[in-house]
Amino acid sequence: MTANTQARHEALGLTRDQLLEMYYYMLLTRRIDERLWLLQRGGKIPFVISPQGAEAAQVGGAYAFRRNQDWFLPYYRDLGINLVAGVTPREIMLSAFARRSDPSSGGKQMPNHWGNRGANVVSGSSPVTTQLLHAVGIAQASRMRGDDVVVYTCCGEGSANQGDWHEALNWAGLHNLPVIFMVQNNQYAISVPLEKQVAGGSIAARGKGYGMPGVQVDGTDLLAVYEAFKEAHDRAMRGEGPSLIEALCLRITSHSSDDDQRRYRSAEEIEAMKAGDPLTKIKHYLAEHGLLDDAGSAEIDVRVKAEVDDATEWAESQPYADPEFALSQVYGEG
Amino acid sequence: MTANTQARHEALGLTRDQLLEMYYYMLLTRRIDERLWLLQRGGKIPFVISPQGAEAAQVGGAYAFRRNQDWFLPYYRDLGINLVAGVTPREIMLSAFARRSDPSSGGKQMPNHWGNRGANVVSGSSPVTTQLLHAVGIAQASRMRGDDVVVYTCCGEGSANQGDWHEALNWAGLHNLPVIFMVQNNQYAISVPLEKQVAGGSIAARGKGYGMPGVQVDGTDLLAVYEAFKEAHDRAMRGEGPSLIEALCLRITSHSSDDDQRRYRSAEEIEAMKAGDPLTKIKHYLAEHGLLDDAGSAEIDVRVKAEVDDATEWAESQPYADPEFALSQVYGEG
Amino acid sequence: MAVLNFLEAVRETLRAEMRRDKDVWVVGEDVGKKGGVFGATLGLFDEFGDQRVQDSPLTESAIVGVGIGAALYGSKPVCEIQFADFIFPAFNQIISEAAKMRYRSDGDWTVPMVIRAPFGGGVHGGLYHSQSVEQYFTSTAGLKVVVPSTPYDVKGLLAAAIRDPDPVLFFEHKGLYRAIKGEVPEGDYIIPIGKADVKRDGTDITVITYGKAVHFCLEAAEELAKEGHSALVLDLRTLLPLDREAIMTAARKTGKVLIVHEAGKTHGIGAEVAALIAEECLFDLDAPVQRLCGPDIPAMPYAGPMEKFYMLSPEKCLEAMRTLAQF
Amino acid sequence: MAVLNFLEAVRETLRAEMRRDKDVWVVGEDVGKKGGVFGATLGLFDEFGDQRVQDSPLTESAIVGVGIGAALYGSKPVCEIQFADFIFPAFNQIISEAAKMRYRSDGDWTVPMVIRAPFGGGVHGGLYHSQSVEQYFTSTAGLKVVVPSTPYDVKGLLAAAIRDPDPVLFFEHKGLYRAIKGEVPEGDYIIPIGKADVKRDGTDITVITYGKAVHFCLEAAEELAKEGHSALVLDLRTLLPLDREAIMTAARKTGKVLIVHEAGKTHGIGAEVAALIAEECLFDLDAPVQRLCGPDIPAMPYAGPMEKFYMLSPEKCLEAMRTLAQF
Ligand SMILES: Cc1ncc(C[n+]2csc(CCOP(=O)(O)OP(=O)(O)O)c2C)c(N)n1
Ligand SMILES: Cc1ncc(C[n+]2csc(CCOP(=O)(O)OP(=O)(O)O)c2C)c(N)n1
Ligand SMILES: [Mg+2]
Ligand SMILES: [Mg+2]
């Protein structure tokens, strides 16, 4: 780096502290997930589904939003979104362990089916892309009330072929609503590759058909993602309507703990992902720009590990709901 | 017309006879529909839904297909498609009168829910755009068998926002299937105008997002439509896959006999459509090019009227199915 | 006290609720300038504008899905599905999302939404403009399913549905819209969801029904009375949750039960009503539990004679009621 | 005669039918190289290639809609819905199209298609990987709904479904896939759709059930026999059309009926079975018709204790059977 060239993060208006915070969130996302795999392998939780390879897309995206003001309708990989939105590691772990105090569901839902009233993270389900329409409805209702809200919602590239996806983007376009639709394109929907999912191969190319910008961005490049989201968020705040952002991500792990990707991906293909690991990339950037030395890096590692340890131990010690809790919250009080 | 300029139809490889046949079908389409309105007003049939303003789009489109070889999955306005595909006026009238010998359904379905095994016109329902997926499946199955089949399917611009529309175009694009998707954009879905239906305003713009050409054509211009379809059909036969054609049409009548468009369209707007009437336009072309003189025109009028009279009288005289016929054809014989 | 027809009762209740609570809004196909294909929202566009009386694109899943989102934010959408037959594209949003939101989020997220849809046949609608679809929804706890039969009930039940904290499907038999008129009090009132209504008391047989069939059964009961048999007619009003107490009380009172609905018989609403009675009132019964329903065919045919064959009528009801009374 | 588990029976039947008829093909999410998320199509991709074992995009409505189109052309698609919980986006195609095609076209157009879907809970699947969805389809004439309980039945019923001229929904309880093994004859055979099967004969009580619950009831019947009560266990096998004769015969034989299913009780399959009995066998009954079913909640919860609370078990079945026997 030469002294008179502005670093990319500076050009984007990000301070060193902000950038380090983003790095922290990426690392936290990775470490929580790694812990979940350990817990799953150890038989302590039945299921894991992973953000590995999408941390930059998630943290870079989420960082353009306003905590406690904007709304989030993430999908099951969006651990990073949740953390940046304000969901704590303890809360994440409660949901992984399905404990009574899991804020998503009291243990009723599988892990990664987040919901957090306090953080404006809306309860999600399993059938893909239903939440995109909820995001549109939230944008519509908040605008009717005159509230200043931008809505984040996301799905994978396979899911972007569902009918609800089309209906949601069209509706948002019609009403010029402040919704940012992200598609994390990790090239696979479980075992089905992009070329068997997305005709033409580009999700971003669909934006035009809904009268909105469709942008493709390198989802392993934290700053590129942030830039795309910042612009989309600014547009939304200026009343210029929705945006579609396709982030090209990696799926470093198998689809979930129920899957083994070696059945349908070659060893070379799996190996090749290492080079693009978003965490490696951001670390490289930080080092290159002298923003984080080894000691600083170790400090963050320690802090993250302590948080993950604490969250795991604490959550595991929390009780399950009683069996009869299964009968609760079917209907509200008239 | 100057002698050394080729007329447009000639440039498209159409003979005078072919062009006159297309005109005949357009006129037949219009006159059958006009008769249906009379029958409805006279209390003889409960319901009409009309192709008026789309005759050029339908006949020009259908004419690029091969009768008894290609397959058709039309929508409820596609009277012209049916006629060109080989469905007779008597058959149309049988279905309007819901008689036992109605080839669509034996009187079980409403008018305009066509189906004709002999003419490869597949049975249609009311919920919009379901047939687009059937068209894709037919293309897929016929290709598996090695058959040479191109498939026509169509809907209105309002319907193009349904989830099934998205899923159908994507699937056809993925497999490069020989399907031509037409959207008859008549600016209204019942009372809801284009700008409240289609974000960005262009259906054709969506083609790119499915990796297929998206073409917009003046649907009141018979030859322009024919040209677009001929090209799409050629592409399909060459194995180059599906096409999306948006034909800008008029809806001259109210949505159906249950609707009164004066509630939501201004008198001027309704009046203004007269100028664009596709029948007027083609008549003008024929006259301009000396292809049809007054006598010839009157002859076609007489022929069409006789056919409509015959079909109406004959169909009306046919019996209804017995009431218990309601119980038939729930399941086949194992 | 005004005399309104069924459709007017829908419209005036929507208007009153929208005046009462500015979070209430209407969304659906053609609900705006056109006022809906049946006219249920006629005039509301002029009074409340194009946001609160919002023409949707032709996308049922989105009408419901956007409605759910709006409800999550705290507003109160009343979604119109143009014909009940077209509710199926929205099925996933209703079953997977609306019905399960409160449950799955431990009550943190709720969907106070109404989905209105005209249903039922006898109007030359053919397969896709005649269906009764209530039985597709009643096995899903988390939803409420309401079917009113009179203008009075429309007002009380629709107001209750709009103020309900959970998603309510509100099915209006389109054959009642202009055919049925009735007194509707002007002031505000609520009919509790989940309560059936004895529309006619009686001692010899019990007829349990809902929707348009209520009127056929009441007419038949008049005739039957002339023949010396007294019929109790119970209008279920709400199909989910069922008013189990009212059903059992009515069944026990006469010991002879006929269940009547337009929807097909097998696996229809009548099945649960009969099962409940067979489970709870078996030894009070003096006759097998009977069902008079639509035939088990995919949907109602269009041609006049077949449609008539499908539809219920006072005559068909009378016959079944007489047979039971004489059992 | 080979011993196969339930999942292998599915796979080997698919293989046999695909070898037998080149018009048979499989389509669904991940059915190709991966062989399906449960492995039902494992190895078929290698044998039949990527057209006949076709990975679909993630679009259930299209899986079914494209399947319908292919069936209209004369081919025989076997569509896989990855989890029954995800069948709802395809609901419109199934109810409005597949079920009504033959009827609405007077038999000119038909849909000889199978839709397979794993259903059921007890596998840590939470709300959206545990549901029983059969009751959403059984009120729709035009469809057939099959739920096998043993590897032997899988083979005979799946072969029958694939050769059936109409659309068949074939629901496989995922809790049986690896848990249940059984003898499966190697040669070709068919079990007729629409016929129930007495899985155990008995004289004191009749248990009517299907799916995984068959095994719980059979286990409980063994225990009950030790206590001196003899239970007849009728496996419905097909839920639409129901085998009315078999139900009535079984009910009349003992006069005491318990219906058992994992799906929620109210408006479930048991309702129609009970209603049929209340209508046709009332005077043969010695006890109220009982139902032991899942609770009326939106879907199965995830956490272990709640899931267990939801699920049936041999113990729960035994208790209900004992109570009925002692009635
Ligand atoms: C409607 C529906 N069908 C099927 C599934 C099962 N399923 C869960 S994730 C998944 C693949 C999703 O792929 P993609 O959208 O690319 O997201 P990714 O997991 O790759 O991030 C499938 C098929 C589902 N959850 N919902
Ligand atoms: C799924 C579904 N929803 C609603 C309807 C009712 N409906 C019939 S036609 C129509 C408008 C269609 O508009 P468009 O697609 O533009 O076609 P057009 O009639 O203008 O040719 C509507 C809403 C329907 N048939 N299907
Ligand atoms: Mg993916
Ligand atoms: Mg239109």
XYZ file of C-alpha atoms in Angstrom, chain A residues 12 14 17-32 51-67 72 74-75 77-87 152 154 182 184 217-230 233 245 247 249 278-279 282 286 304:
76
model
C -16.067 3.371 1.819
C -15.221 2.689 7.279
C -12.472 0.080 14.394
C -15.455 -0.625 12.250
C -13.477 -2.883 10.019
C -12.102 -4.745 12.990
C -15.608 -5.129 14.333
C -16.669 -6.626 11.033
C -13.735 -8.992 11.220
C -14.732 -9.887 14.759
C -18.236 -10.766 13.607
C -16.933 -12.869 10.766
C -14.690 -14.758 13.123
C -17.450 -15.153 15.684
C -19.703 -16.538 12.986
C -17.084 -19.061 11.939
C -16.198 -20.129 15.454
C -19.748 -20.575 16.608
C -22.532 -20.270 7.084
C -18.925 -21.224 6.278
C -17.864 -19.461 3.116
C -20.578 -16.820 3.397
C -19.311 -14.882 6.421
C -18.165 -11.922 4.355
C -21.451 -11.772 2.490
C -23.423 -11.876 5.691
C -21.395 -9.530 7.822
C -20.637 -7.139 4.980
C -24.319 -7.070 4.083
C -25.649 -6.732 7.596
C -23.217 -3.949 8.386
C -25.015 -1.612 6.020
C -28.172 -1.848 8.114
C -29.164 -0.011 11.249
C -29.406 -2.203 14.322
C -34.193 -8.774 9.124
C -32.690 -14.063 7.090
C -32.408 -17.637 5.889
C -27.315 -19.894 6.873
C -27.513 -16.290 8.077
C -25.791 -16.699 11.405
C -23.649 -13.643 10.626
C -26.709 -11.513 9.946
C -28.166 -12.464 13.300
C -25.016 -11.628 15.191
C -24.627 -8.232 13.589
C -28.324 -7.550 14.140
C -27.735 -8.021 17.854
C -28.555 -11.631 18.602
C -33.149 -7.294 4.680
C -32.169 -13.494 1.797
C -29.853 -10.853 -1.159
C -26.220 -16.035 -1.485
C -20.838 -9.098 -6.118
C -17.964 -11.264 -4.894
C -19.460 -12.555 -1.694
C -16.099 -13.539 -0.275
C -14.924 -9.934 -0.423
C -16.193 -8.201 2.682
C -15.718 -4.683 1.388
C -17.248 -5.356 -2.005
C -20.331 -6.725 -0.303
C -20.508 -3.826 2.086
C -20.241 -1.389 -0.775
C -23.076 -3.018 -2.703
C -25.301 -3.080 0.357
C -24.470 0.445 1.393
C -29.474 0.798 1.589
C -27.892 -8.380 -4.696
C -23.393 -12.515 -3.628
C -20.282 -17.314 -1.994
C -13.513 -15.096 3.079
C -11.842 -15.202 6.471
C -10.066 -10.371 5.187
C -6.010 -6.433 7.542
C -14.177 -14.977 20.448
